[in-house]
PDB file of C-alpha atoms in Angstrom:
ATOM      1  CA  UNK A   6     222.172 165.466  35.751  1.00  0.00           C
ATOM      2  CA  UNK A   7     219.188 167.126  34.339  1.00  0.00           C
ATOM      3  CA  UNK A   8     219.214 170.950  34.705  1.00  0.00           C
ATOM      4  CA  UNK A   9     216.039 173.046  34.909  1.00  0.00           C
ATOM      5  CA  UNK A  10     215.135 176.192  33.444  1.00  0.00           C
ATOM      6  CA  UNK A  11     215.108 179.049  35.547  1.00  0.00           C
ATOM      7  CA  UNK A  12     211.953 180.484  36.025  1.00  0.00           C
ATOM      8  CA  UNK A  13     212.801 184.811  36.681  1.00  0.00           C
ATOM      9  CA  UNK A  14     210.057 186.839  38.487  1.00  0.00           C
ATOM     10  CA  UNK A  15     208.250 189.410  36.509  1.00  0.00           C
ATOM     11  CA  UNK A  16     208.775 193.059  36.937  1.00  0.00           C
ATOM     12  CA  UNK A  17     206.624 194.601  39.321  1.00  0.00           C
ATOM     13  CA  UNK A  18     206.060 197.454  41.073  1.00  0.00           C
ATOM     14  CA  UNK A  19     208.827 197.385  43.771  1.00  0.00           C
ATOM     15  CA  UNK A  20     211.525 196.267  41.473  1.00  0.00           C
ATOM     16  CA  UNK A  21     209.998 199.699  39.901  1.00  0.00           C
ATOM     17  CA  UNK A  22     210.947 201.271  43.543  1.00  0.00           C
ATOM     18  CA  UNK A  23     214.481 199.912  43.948  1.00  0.00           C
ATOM     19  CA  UNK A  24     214.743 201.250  40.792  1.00  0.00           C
ATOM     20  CA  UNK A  25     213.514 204.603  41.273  1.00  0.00           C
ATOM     21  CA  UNK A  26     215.424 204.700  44.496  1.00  0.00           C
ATOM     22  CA  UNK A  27     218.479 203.909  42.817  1.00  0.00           C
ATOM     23  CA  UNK A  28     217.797 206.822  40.144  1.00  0.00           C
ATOM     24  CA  UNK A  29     217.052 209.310  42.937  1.00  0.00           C
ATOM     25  CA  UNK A  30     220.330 208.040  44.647  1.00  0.00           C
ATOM     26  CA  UNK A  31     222.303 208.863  41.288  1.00  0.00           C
ATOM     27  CA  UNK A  32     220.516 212.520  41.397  1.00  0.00           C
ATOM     28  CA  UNK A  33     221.423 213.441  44.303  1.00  0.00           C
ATOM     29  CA  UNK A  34     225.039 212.483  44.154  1.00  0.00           C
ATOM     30  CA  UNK A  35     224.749 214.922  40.860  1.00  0.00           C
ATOM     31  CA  UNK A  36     225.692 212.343  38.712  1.00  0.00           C
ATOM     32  CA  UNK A  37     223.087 212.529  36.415  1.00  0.00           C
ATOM     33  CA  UNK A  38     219.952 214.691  36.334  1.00  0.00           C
ATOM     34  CA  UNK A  39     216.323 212.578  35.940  1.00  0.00           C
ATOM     35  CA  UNK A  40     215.624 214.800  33.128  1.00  0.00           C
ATOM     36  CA  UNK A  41     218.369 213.235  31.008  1.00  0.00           C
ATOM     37  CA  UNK A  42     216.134 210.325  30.590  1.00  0.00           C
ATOM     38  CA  UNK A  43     213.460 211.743  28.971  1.00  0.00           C
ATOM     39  CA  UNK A  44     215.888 213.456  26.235  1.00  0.00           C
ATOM     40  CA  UNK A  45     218.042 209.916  25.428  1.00  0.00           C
ATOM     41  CA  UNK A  46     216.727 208.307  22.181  1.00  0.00           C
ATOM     42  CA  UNK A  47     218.070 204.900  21.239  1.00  0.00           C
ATOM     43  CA  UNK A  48     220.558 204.175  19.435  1.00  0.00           C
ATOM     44  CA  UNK A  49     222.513 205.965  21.951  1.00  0.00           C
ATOM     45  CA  UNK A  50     226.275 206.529  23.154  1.00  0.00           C
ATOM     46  CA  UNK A  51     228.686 203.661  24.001  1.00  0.00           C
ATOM     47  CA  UNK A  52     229.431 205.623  27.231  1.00  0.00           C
ATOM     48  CA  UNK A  53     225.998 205.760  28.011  1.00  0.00           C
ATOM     49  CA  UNK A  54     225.248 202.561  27.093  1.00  0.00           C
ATOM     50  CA  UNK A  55     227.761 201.173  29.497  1.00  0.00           C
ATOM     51  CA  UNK A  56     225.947 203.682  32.223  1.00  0.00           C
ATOM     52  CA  UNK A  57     222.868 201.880  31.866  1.00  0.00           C
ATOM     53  CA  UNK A  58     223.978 198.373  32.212  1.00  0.00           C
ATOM     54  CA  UNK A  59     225.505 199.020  35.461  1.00  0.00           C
ATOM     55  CA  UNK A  60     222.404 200.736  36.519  1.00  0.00           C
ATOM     56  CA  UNK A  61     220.299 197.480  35.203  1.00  0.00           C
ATOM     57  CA  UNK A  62     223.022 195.120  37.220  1.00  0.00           C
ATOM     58  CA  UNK A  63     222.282 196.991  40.120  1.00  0.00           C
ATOM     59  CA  UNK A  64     218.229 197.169  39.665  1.00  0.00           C
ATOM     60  CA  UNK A  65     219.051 193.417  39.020  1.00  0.00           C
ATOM     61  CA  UNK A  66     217.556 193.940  35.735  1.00  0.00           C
ATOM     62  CA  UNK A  67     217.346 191.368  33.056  1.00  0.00           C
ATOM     63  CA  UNK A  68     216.293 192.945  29.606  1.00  0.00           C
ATOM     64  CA  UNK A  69     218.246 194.930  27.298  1.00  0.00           C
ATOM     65  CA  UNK A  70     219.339 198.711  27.913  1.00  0.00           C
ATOM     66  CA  UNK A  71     217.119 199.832  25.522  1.00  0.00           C
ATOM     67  CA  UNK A  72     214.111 198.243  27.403  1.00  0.00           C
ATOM     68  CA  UNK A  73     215.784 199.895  30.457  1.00  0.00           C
ATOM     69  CA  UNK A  74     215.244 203.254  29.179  1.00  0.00           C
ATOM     70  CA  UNK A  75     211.833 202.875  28.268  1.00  0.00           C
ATOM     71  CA  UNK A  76     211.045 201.430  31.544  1.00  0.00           C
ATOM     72  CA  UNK A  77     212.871 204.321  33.481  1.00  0.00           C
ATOM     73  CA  UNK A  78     210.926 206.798  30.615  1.00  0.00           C
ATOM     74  CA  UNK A  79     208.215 205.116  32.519  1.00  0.00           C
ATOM     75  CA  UNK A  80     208.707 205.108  35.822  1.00  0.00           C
ATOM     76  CA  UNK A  81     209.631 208.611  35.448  1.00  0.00           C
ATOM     77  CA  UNK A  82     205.975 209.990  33.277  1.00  0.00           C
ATOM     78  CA  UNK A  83     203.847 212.093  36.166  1.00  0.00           C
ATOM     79  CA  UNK A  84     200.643 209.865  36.937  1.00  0.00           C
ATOM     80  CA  UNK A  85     198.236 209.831  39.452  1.00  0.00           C
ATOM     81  CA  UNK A  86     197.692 207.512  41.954  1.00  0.00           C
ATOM     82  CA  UNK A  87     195.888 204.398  41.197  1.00  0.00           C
ATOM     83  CA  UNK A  88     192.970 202.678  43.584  1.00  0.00           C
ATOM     84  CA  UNK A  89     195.390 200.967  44.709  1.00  0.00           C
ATOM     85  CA  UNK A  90     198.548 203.080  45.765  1.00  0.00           C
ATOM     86  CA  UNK A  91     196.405 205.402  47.186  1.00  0.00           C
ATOM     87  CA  UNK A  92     195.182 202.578  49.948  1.00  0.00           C
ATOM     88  CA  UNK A  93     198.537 201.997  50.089  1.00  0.00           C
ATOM     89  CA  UNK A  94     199.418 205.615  50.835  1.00  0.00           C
ATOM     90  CA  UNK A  95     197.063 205.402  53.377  1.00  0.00           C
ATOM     91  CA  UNK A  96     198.125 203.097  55.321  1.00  0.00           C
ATOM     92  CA  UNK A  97     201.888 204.492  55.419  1.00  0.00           C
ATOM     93  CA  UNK A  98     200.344 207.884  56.826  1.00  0.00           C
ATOM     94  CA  UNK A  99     198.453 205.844  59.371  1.00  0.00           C
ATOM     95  CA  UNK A 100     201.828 204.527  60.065  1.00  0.00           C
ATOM     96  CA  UNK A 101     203.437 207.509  60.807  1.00  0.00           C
ATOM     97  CA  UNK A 102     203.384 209.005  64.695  1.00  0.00           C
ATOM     98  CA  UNK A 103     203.707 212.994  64.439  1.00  0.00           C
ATOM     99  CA  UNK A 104     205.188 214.766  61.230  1.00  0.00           C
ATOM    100  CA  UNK A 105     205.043 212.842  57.769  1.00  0.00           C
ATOM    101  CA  UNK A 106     208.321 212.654  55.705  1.00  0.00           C
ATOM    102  CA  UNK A 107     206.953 213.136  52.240  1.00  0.00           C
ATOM    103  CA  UNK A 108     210.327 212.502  50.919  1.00  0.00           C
ATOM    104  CA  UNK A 109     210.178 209.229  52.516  1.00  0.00           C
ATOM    105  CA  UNK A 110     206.989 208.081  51.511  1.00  0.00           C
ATOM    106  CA  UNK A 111     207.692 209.981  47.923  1.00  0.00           C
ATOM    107  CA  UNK A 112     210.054 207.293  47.033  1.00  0.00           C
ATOM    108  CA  UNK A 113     207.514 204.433  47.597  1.00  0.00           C
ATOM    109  CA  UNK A 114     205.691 206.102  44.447  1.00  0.00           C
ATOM    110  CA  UNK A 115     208.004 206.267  41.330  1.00  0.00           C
ATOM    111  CA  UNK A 116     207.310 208.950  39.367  1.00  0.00           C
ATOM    112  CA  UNK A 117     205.234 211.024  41.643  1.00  0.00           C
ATOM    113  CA  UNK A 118     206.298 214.514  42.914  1.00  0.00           C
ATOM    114  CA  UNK A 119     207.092 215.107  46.724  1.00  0.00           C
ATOM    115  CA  UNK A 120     204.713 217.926  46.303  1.00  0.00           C
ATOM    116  CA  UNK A 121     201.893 215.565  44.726  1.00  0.00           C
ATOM    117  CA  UNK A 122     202.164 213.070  47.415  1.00  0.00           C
ATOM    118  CA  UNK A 123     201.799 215.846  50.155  1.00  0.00           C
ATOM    119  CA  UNK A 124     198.825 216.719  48.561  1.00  0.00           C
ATOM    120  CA  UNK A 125     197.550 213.472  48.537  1.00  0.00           C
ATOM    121  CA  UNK A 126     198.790 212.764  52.177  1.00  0.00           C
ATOM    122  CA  UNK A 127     196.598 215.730  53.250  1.00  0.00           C
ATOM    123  CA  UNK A 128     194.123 214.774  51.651  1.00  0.00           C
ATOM    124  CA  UNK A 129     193.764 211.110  53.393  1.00  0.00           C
ATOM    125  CA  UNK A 130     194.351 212.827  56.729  1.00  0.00           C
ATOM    126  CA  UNK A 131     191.276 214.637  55.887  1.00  0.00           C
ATOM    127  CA  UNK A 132     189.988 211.693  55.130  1.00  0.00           C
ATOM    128  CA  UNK A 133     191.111 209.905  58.082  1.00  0.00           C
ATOM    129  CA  UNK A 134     189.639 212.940  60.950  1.00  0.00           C
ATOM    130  CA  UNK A 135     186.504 212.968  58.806  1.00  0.00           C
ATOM    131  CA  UNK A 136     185.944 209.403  59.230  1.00  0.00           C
ATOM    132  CA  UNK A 137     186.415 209.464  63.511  1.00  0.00           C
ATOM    133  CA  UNK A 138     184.323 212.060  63.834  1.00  0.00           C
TER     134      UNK A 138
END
């Protein structure tokens, strides 16, 4: 019997999500603080080391926990929205009936503030009654 390689998916941007969700998850349960991450430099801690691989077996993650860190370092920068997110945004404000959970929508966008994305919700509403009228 001849075996094949397996061919593993690339990273993309809603592993990125599960991820963030997962990291959000952690915060709130005041396990760890998202801040943390930015002040970790490899090497780092055995205990903390161990912390990360359990996070990356959750995320389903399949590089090392060093590359794990500087993914979640990331994930975590402030950016704006690209072209592309904000159609995306868009489209889950069109999808909401009544009041928008920012939270909600806040954790399709790693990295981006709650307050950010209400600003940018607002805006596209805007947007939105500009264009009907």
């Amino acid at each position: 019997m001849i075996l094949k390689p397996v061919a593993y998916k690339r990273w993309g941007k809603n592993d990125d999500r599960r991820l963030y969700k997962l990291l959000k998850d952690l915060e709130s349960a005041d396990v760890l603080p998202l801040t943390r991450f930015a002040e970790v430099k490899h090497p780092f801690s055995e205990e903390f080391d161990r912390f990360l691989l359990q996070l990356g077996i959750q995320a389903e993650w399949r590089g090392s926990t060093a590359q794990l860190l500087q993914r979640i370092k990331k994930i975590l920068k402030p950016t704006r929205l690209s072209v592309r997110e904000a159609k995306y945004l868009r489209t889950l404000v069109a999808g909401f009936k009544g009041k928008i959970d920012y939270e909600k929508i806040a954790l399709e966008f790693p990295g981006k503030s709650v307050r950010y994305i209400s600003q940018m919700c607002d805006l596209a509403t805007e947007e939105a009654l500009l264009k009907t009228q």
